[in-house]
PDB file of C-alpha atoms in Angstrom:
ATOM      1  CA  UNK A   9     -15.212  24.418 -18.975  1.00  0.00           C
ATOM      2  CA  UNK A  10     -17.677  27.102 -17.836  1.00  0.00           C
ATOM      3  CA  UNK A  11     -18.158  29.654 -20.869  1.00  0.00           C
ATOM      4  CA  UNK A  12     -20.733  32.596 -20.990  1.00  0.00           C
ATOM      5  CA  UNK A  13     -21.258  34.490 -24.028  1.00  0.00           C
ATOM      6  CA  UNK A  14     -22.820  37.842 -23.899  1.00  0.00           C
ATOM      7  CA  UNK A  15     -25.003  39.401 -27.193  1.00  0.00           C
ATOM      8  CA  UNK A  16     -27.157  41.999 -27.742  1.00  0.00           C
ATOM      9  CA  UNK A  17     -25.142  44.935 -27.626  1.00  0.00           C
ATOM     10  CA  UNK A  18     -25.329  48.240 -29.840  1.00  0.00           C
ATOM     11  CA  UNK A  19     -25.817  51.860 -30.077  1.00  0.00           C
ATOM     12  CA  UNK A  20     -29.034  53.368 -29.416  1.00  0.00           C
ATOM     13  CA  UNK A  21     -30.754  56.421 -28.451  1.00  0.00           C
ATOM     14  CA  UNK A  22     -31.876  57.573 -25.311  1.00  0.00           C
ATOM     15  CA  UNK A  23     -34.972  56.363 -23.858  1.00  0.00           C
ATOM     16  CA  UNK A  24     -34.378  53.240 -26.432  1.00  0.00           C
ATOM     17  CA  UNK A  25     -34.585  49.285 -25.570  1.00  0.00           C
ATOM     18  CA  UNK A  26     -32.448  47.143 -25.889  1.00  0.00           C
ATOM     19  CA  UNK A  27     -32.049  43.062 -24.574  1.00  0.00           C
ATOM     20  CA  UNK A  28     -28.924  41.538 -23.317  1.00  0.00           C
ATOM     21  CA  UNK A  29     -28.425  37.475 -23.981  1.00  0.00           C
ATOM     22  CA  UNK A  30     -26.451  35.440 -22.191  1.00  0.00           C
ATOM     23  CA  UNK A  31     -25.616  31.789 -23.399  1.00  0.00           C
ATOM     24  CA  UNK A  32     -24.208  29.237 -20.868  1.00  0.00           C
ATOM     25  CA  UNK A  33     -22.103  25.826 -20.761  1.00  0.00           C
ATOM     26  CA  UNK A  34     -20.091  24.010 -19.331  1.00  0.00           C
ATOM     27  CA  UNK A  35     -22.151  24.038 -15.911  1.00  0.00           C
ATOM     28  CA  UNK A  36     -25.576  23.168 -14.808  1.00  0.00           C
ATOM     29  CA  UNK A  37     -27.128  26.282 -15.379  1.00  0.00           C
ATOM     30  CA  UNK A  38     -30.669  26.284 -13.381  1.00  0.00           C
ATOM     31  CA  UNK A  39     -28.313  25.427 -10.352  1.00  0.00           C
ATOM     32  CA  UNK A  40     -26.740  28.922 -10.212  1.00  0.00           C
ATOM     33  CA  UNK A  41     -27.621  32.576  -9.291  1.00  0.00           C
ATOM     34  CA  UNK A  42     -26.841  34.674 -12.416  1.00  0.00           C
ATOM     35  CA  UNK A  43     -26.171  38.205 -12.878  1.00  0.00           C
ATOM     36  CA  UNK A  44     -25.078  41.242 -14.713  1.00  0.00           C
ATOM     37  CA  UNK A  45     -22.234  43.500 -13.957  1.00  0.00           C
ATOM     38  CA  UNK A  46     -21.193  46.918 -15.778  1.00  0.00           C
ATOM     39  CA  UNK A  47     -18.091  49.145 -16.251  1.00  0.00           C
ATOM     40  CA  UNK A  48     -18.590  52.342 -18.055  1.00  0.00           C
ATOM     41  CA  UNK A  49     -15.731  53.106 -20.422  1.00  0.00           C
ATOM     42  CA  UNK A  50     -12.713  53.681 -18.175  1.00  0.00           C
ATOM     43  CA  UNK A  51     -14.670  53.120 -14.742  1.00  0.00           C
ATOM     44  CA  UNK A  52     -14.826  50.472 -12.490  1.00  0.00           C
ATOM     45  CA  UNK A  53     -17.154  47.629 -11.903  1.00  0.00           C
ATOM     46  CA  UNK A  54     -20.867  48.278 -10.945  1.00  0.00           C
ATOM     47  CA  UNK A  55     -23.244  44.899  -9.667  1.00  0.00           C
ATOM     48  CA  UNK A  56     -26.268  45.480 -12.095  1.00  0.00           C
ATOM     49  CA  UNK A  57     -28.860  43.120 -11.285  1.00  0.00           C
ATOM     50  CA  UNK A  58     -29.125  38.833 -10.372  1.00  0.00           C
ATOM     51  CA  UNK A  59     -31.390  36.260 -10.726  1.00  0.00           C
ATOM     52  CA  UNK A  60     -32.036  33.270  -8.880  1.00  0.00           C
ATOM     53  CA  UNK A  61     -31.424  29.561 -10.105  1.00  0.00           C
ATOM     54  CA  UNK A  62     -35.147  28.885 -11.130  1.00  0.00           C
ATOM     55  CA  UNK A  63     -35.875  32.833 -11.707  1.00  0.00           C
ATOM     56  CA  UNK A  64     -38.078  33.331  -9.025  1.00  0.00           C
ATOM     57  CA  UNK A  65     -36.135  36.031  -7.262  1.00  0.00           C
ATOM     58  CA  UNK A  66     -34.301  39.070  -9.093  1.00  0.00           C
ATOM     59  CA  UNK A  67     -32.458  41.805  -7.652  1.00  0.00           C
ATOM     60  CA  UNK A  68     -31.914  45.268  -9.012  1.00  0.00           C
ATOM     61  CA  UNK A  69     -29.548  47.948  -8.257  1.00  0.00           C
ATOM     62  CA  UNK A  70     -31.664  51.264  -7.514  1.00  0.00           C
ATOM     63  CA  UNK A  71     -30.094  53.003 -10.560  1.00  0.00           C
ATOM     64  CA  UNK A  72     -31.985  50.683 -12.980  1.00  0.00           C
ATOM     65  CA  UNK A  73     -34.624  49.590 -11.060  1.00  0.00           C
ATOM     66  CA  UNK A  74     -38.084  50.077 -12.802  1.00  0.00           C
ATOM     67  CA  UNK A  75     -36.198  50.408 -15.580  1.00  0.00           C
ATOM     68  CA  UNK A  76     -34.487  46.711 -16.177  1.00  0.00           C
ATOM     69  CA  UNK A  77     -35.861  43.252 -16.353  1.00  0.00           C
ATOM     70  CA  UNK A  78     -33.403  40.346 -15.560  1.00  0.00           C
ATOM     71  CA  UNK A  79     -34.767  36.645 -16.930  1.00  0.00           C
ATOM     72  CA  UNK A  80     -33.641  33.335 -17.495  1.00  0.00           C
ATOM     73  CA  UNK A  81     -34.967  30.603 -19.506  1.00  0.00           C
ATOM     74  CA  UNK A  82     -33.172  27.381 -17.940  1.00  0.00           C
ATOM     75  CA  UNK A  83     -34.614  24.724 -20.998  1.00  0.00           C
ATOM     76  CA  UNK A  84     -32.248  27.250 -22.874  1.00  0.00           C
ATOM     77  CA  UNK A  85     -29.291  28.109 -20.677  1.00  0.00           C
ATOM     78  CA  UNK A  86     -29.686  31.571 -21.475  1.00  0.00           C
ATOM     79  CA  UNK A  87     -30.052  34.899 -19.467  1.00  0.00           C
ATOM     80  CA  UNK A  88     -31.082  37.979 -20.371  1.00  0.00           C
ATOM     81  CA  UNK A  89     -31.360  41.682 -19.801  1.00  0.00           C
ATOM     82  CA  UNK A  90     -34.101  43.978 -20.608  1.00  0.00           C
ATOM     83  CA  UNK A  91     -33.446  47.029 -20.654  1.00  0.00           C
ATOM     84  CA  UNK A  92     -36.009  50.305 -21.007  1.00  0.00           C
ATOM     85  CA  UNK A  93     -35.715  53.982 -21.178  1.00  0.00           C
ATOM     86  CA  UNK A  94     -32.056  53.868 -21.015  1.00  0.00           C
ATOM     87  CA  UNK A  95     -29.824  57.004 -20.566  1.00  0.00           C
ATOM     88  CA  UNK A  96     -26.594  57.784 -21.419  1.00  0.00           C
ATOM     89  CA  UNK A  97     -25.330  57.039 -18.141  1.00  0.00           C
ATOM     90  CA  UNK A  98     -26.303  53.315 -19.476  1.00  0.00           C
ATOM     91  CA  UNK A  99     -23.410  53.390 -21.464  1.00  0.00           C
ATOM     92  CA  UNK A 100     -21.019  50.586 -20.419  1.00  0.00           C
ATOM     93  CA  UNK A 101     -19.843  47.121 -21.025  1.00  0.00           C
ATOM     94  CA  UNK A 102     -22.209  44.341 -19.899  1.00  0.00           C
ATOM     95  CA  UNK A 103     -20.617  41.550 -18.399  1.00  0.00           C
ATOM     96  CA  UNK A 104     -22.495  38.016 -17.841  1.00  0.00           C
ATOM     97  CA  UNK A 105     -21.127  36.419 -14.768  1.00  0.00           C
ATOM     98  CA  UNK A 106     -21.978  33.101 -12.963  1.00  0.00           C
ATOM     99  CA  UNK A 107     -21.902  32.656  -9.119  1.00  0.00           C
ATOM    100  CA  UNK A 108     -20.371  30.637  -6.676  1.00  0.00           C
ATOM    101  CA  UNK A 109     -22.206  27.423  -5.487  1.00  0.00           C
ATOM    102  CA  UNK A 110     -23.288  28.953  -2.156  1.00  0.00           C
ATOM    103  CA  UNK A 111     -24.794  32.183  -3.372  1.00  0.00           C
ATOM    104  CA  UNK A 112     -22.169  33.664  -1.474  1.00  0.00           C
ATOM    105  CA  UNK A 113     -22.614  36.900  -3.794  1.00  0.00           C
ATOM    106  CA  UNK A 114     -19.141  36.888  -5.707  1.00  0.00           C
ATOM    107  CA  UNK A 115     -18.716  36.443  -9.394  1.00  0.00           C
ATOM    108  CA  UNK A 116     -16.917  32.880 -10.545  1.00  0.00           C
ATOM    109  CA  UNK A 117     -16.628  33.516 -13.758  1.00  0.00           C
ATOM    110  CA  UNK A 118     -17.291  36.276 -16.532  1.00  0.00           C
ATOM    111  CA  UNK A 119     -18.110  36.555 -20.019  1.00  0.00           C
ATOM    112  CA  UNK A 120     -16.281  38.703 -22.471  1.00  0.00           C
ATOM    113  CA  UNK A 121     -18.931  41.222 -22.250  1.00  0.00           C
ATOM    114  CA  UNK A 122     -21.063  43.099 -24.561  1.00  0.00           C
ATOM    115  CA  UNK A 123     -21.148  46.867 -25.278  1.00  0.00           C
ATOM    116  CA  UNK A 124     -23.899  49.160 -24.581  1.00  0.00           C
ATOM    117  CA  UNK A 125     -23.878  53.040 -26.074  1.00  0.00           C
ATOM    118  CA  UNK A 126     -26.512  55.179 -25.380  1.00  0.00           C
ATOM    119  CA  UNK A 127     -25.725  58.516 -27.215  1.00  0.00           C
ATOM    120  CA  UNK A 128     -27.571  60.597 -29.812  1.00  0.00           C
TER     121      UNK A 128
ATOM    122  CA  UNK B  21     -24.527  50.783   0.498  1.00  0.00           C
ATOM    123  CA  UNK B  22     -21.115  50.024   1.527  1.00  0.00           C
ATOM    124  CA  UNK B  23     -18.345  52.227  -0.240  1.00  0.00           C
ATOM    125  CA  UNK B  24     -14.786  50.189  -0.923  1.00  0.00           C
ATOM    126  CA  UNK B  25     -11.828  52.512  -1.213  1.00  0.00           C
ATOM    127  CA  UNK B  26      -8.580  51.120  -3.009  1.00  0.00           C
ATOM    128  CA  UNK B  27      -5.332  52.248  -2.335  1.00  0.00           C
ATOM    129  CA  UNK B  28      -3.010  52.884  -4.068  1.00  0.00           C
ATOM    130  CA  UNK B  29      -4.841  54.220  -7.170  1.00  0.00           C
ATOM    131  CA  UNK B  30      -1.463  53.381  -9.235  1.00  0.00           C
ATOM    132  CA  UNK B  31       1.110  50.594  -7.648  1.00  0.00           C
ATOM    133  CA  UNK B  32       4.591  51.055  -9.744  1.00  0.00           C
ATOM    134  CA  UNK B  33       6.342  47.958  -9.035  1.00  0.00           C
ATOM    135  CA  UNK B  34       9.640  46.457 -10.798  1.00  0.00           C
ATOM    136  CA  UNK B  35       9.417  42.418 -11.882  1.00  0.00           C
ATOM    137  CA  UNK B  36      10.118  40.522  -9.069  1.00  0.00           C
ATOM    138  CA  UNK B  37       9.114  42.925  -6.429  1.00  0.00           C
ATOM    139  CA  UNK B  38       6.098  42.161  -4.317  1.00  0.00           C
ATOM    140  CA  UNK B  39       3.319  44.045  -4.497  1.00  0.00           C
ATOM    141  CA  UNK B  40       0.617  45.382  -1.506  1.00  0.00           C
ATOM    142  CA  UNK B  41      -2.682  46.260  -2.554  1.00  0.00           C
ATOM    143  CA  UNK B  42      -4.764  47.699   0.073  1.00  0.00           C
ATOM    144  CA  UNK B  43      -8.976  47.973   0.183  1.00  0.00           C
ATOM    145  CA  UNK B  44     -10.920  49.592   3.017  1.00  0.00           C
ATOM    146  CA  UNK B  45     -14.611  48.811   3.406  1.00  0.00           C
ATOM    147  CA  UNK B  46     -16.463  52.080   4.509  1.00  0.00           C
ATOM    148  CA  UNK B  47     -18.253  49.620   7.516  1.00  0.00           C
ATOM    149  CA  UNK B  48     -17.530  46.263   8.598  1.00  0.00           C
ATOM    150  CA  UNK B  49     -17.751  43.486   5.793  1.00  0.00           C
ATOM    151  CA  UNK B  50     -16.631  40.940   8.147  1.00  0.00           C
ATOM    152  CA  UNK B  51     -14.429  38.338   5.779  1.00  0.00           C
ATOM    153  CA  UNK B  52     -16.861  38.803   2.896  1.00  0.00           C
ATOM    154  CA  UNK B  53     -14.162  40.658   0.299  1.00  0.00           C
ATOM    155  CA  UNK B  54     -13.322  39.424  -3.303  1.00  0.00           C
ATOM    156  CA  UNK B  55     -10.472  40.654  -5.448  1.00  0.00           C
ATOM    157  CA  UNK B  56     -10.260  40.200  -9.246  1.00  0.00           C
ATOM    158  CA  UNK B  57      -7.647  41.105 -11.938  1.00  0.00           C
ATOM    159  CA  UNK B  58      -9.122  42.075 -15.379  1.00  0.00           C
ATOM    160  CA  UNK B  59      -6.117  43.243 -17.938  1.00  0.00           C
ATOM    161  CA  UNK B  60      -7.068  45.386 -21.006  1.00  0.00           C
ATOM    162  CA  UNK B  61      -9.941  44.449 -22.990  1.00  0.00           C
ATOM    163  CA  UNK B  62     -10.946  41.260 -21.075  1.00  0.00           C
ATOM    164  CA  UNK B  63     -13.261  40.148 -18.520  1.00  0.00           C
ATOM    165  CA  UNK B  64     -12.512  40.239 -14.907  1.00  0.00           C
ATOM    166  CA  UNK B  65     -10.921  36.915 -13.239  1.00  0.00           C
ATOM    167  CA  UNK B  66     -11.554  36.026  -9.645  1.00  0.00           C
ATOM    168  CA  UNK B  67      -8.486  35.387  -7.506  1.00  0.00           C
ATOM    169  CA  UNK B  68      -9.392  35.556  -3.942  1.00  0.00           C
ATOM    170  CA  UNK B  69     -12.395  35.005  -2.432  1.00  0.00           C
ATOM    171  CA  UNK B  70     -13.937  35.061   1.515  1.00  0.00           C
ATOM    172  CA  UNK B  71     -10.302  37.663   1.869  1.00  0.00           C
ATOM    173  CA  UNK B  72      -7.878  35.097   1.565  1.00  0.00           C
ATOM    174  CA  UNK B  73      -9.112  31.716   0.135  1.00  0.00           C
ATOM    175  CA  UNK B  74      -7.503  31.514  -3.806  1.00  0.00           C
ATOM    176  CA  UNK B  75      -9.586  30.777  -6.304  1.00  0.00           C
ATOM    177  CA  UNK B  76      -8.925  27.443  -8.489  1.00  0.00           C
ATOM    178  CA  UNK B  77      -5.934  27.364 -10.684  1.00  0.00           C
ATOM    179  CA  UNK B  78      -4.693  30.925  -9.154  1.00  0.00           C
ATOM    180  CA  UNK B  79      -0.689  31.075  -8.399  1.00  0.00           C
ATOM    181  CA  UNK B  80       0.023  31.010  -4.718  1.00  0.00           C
ATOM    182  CA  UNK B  81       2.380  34.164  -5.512  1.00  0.00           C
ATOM    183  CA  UNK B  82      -1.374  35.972  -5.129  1.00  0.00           C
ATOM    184  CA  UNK B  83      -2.686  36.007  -1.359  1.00  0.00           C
ATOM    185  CA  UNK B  84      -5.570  37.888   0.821  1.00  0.00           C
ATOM    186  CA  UNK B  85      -5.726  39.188   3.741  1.00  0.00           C
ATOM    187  CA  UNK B  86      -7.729  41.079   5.905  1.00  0.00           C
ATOM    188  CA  UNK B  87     -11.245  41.126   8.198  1.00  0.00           C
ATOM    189  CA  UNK B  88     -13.855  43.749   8.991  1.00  0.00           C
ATOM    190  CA  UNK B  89     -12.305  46.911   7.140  1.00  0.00           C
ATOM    191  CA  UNK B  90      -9.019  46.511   6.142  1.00  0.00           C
ATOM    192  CA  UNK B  91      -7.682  44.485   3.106  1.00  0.00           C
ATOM    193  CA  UNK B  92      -4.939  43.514   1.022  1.00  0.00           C
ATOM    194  CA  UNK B  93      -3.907  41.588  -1.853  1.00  0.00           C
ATOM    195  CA  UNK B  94      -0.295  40.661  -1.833  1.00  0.00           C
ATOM    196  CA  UNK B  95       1.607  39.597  -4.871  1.00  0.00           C
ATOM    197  CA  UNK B  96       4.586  38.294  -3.448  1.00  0.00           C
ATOM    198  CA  UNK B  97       6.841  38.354  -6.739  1.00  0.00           C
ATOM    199  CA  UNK B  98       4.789  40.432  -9.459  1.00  0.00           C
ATOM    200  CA  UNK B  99       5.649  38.331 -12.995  1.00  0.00           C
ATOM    201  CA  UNK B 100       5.082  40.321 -16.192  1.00  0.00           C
ATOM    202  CA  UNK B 101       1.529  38.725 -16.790  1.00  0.00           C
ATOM    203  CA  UNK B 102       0.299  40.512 -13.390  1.00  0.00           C
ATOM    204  CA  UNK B 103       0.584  43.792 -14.181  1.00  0.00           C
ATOM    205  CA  UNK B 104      -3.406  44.442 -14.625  1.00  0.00           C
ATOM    206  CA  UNK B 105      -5.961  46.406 -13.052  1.00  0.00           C
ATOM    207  CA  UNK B 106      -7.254  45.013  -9.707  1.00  0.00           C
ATOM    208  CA  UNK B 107     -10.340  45.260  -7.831  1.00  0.00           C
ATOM    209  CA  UNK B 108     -12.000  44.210  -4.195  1.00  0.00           C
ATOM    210  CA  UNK B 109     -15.340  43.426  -3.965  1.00  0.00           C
ATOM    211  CA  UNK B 110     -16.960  43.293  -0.602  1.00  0.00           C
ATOM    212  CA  UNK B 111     -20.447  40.552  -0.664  1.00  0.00           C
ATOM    213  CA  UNK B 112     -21.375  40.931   3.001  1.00  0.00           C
ATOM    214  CA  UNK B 113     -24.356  43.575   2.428  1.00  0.00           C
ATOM    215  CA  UNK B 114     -26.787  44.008   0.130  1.00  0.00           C
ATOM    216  CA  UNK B 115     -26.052  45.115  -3.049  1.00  0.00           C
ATOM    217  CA  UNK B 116     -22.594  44.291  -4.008  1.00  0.00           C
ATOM    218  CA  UNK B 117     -19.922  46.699  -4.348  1.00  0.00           C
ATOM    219  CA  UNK B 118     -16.968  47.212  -5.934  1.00  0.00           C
ATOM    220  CA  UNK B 119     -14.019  49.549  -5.269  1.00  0.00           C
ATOM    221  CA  UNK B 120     -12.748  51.943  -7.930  1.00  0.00           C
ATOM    222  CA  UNK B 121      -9.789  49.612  -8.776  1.00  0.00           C
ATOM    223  CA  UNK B 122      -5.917  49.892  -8.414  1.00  0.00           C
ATOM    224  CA  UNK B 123      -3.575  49.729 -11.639  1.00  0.00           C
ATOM    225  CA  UNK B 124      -0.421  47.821 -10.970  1.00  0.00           C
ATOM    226  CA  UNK B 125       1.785  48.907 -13.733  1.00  0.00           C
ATOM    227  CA  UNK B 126       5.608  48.080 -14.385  1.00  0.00           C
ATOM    228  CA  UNK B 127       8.234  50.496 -13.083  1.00  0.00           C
TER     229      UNK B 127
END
């Protein structure tokens, strides 16, 4: 059975850090693209950023680009999520979610999430 | 980027009744659409993938329809577990988007 379990959330400050974990099982992790989506409190879904089976090509959506680092480290099974100078707009729940086999760009399964606040 | 409009915003539907869920793509997406339920507090679940193909373990009551703009997730006999919050996902152009999500709540 697939599971991802998201850590790492908490409340911090604008133009604070913070890093994201994702632990895997169930599948054979370096075999999948892996990425982050986000939902702001009461919102809807927004694709964050992915990550390539052996981490050699990330993607970033433009409004945290230069801002967010996406990793992996496959001897772990765990992904993660840098993320600098973050804003209040930041503030959302950070879901882990695994692809489908082809990279087709849809999300297989989800973690339970993990919540980000940004707020002074 | 490709904007994904869902309509209606709220679906009031009785037990039973079938349900239409409708998602417009703001340019083609050829067949590249998703949908997903997520109910309160939890993570999203896939149901339909590539616009009508269910996902594993999904209750044929759920089916997809739809190519280039126009979408639609039918639930054919909504059961009291289905009412949830339901979004389309288009995957055809770079970067993935979502639509704003339609609430299916009992009437």
């Amino acid at each position: 059975e697939v599971q991802l379990v998201e850590s790492g959330g908490d409340l911090v400050q604008p133009g604070g850090s913070l890093r994201l974990s994702c632990a895997a099982s169930g599948f054979t992790f370096s075999s999948y693209v892996m990425s982050w989506v986000r939902q702001a409190p009461g919102k809807g879904l927004e694709w964050v950023s992915s990550i390539s089976g052996r981490g050699g090509s990330t993607y970033y959506a433009d409004s945290v680009k230069g801002r967010f680092t996406i990793s992996r480290d496959n001897s772990r099974d765990t992904q993660y999520l840098q993320m600098n100078s973050l804003r209040v707009e930041d503030t959302a729940i950070y879901y882990c979610a695994k692809g489908d086999a082809y990279n087709s760009g849809f999300f297989v399964s989800w973690g339970q999430g993990t919540l980000v606040t940004v707020s002074s | 980027e490709i904007v994904m409009m869902q309509s209606p915003a709220t679906l009031s539907v009785s037990p039973g009744e079938r349900g239409i869920l409708s998602c417009r793509a703001s340019q083609s997406v050829s067949g590249n659409v998703a949908w997903y339920q997520q109910k309160p507090g939890q993570a999203p679940r896939l149901l339909i993938y590539d616009a009508s193909t269910r996902a594993p373990g999904i209750p044929a009551r759920f089916s997809g329809s739809g190519s280039g703009t126009e979408f639609t997730l039918t639930i054919s006999s909504l059961q009291s577990e289905d009412f949830a919050l339901y979004f389309c996902q288009q995957y055809n152009n770079w970067p993935e988007t979502f639509g704003g999500g339609t609430k299916v709540e009992i009437k």
